[in-house]
Amino acid sequence: KQWYQRRVRGYPSNIHSDSLNLMAIQDGEWKSRTLKPFPRKRRRLNSEQIAELEMCYQSRPYLSTKERFLLSKALNLTETQVKIWFQNRRAKTKRVVAQATNTAPDAFGSV
């Protein structure tokens, strides 16, 4: 099998160790010895997971570390996925509230 190599961004050109700064492609697939060449594929949440997350968010928009851990295990998600979902949900709430206040009529009754 023939290997083709390319340099990883951020390493000086005078470093040539395969284990440090080179990724290889073999048969059309990227292989990496130390770094992952591409991010993981996005995993979508199912409707039951979203419903449970929404219910938890309605009762409490901020989770403690322990609550996040327990919720992630109950929903079969990673703690990072739960944390990011809550961050995104808080941002959405903030955006919706801002839009509602911008479209509300002012003191003179005009929009």
XYZ file of C-alpha atoms in Angstrom:
111
model
C 0.000 0.000 0.000
C 1.282 3.413 -0.912
C 1.261 6.232 1.642
C 0.958 9.926 0.830
C 1.786 12.399 3.567
C 0.908 16.004 4.256
C 2.083 18.427 6.932
C -0.193 19.348 9.816
C -0.784 23.082 10.232
C 1.001 24.720 13.115
C 4.194 22.674 13.127
C 7.483 24.148 11.909
C 8.776 22.809 8.619
C 12.011 21.567 10.175
C 10.183 18.881 12.194
C 9.848 15.715 10.148
C 8.816 13.087 12.671
C 5.838 11.078 11.389
C 4.511 10.690 14.914
C 4.385 14.458 15.495
C 3.313 16.331 12.430
C 2.309 14.107 9.547
C -0.991 12.631 8.546
C -1.220 10.014 5.863
C -3.825 9.000 3.359
C -4.195 5.370 2.422
C -6.773 4.051 -0.013
C -8.701 7.349 0.133
C -9.037 7.411 3.955
C -7.239 9.810 6.287
C -5.140 8.223 8.999
C -3.651 10.172 11.867
C -1.052 9.110 14.350
C -1.606 11.848 16.934
C -4.318 14.245 15.714
C -7.784 13.628 14.311
C -7.923 15.152 10.831
C -11.674 15.896 10.811
C -14.289 16.558 13.501
C -16.744 13.852 14.418
C -20.041 13.570 12.622
C -22.890 15.456 14.268
C -25.199 13.275 16.323
C -28.816 14.423 16.344
C -30.945 14.153 19.451
C -34.170 12.181 19.286
C -37.551 13.615 20.299
C -37.554 11.928 23.722
C -34.146 13.388 24.585
C -35.229 16.857 23.460
C -38.469 16.626 25.459
C -36.553 15.646 28.604
C -33.988 18.419 28.083
C -36.770 20.981 27.552
C -38.563 19.816 30.696
C -35.355 20.144 32.723
C -34.648 23.556 31.174
C -38.124 24.854 32.100
C -37.547 23.981 35.737
C -33.929 25.102 35.828
C -31.994 26.839 32.994
C -28.619 26.253 34.667
C -27.399 22.810 35.738
C -24.827 21.920 38.347
C -22.042 19.521 37.407
C -23.784 16.695 39.233
C -27.138 17.396 37.556
C -25.475 17.526 34.153
C -23.742 14.207 34.832
C -26.969 12.498 35.934
C -28.978 13.908 33.041
C -26.350 12.865 30.487
C -26.345 9.302 31.831
C -30.157 9.138 31.885
C -30.381 10.343 28.254
C -27.365 8.384 26.995
C -25.567 11.590 25.949
C -22.185 12.993 26.827
C -21.899 15.727 29.440
C -20.570 18.023 26.730
C -23.678 17.461 24.590
C -25.925 18.350 27.534
C -23.818 21.403 28.400
C -23.866 22.697 24.813
C -27.606 22.056 24.482
C -28.269 24.156 27.588
C -25.956 26.923 26.344
C -27.730 26.991 22.995
C -31.157 26.947 24.655
C -30.257 29.900 26.901
C -29.009 31.800 23.837
C -32.260 31.048 22.019
C -34.311 32.301 24.975
C -32.245 35.479 25.120
C -32.677 36.038 21.363
C -36.452 35.476 21.498
C -36.845 37.883 24.420
C -34.754 40.520 22.624
C -36.870 40.176 19.467
C -40.074 40.443 21.489
C -38.940 43.641 23.185
C -37.792 45.180 19.881
C -41.142 44.570 18.173
C -43.237 45.710 21.150
C -44.929 49.095 20.706
C -43.143 52.005 22.309
C -44.675 54.529 24.735
C -46.355 56.438 21.869
C -48.136 53.385 20.503
C -46.158 53.083 17.254
C -44.324 49.963 16.275
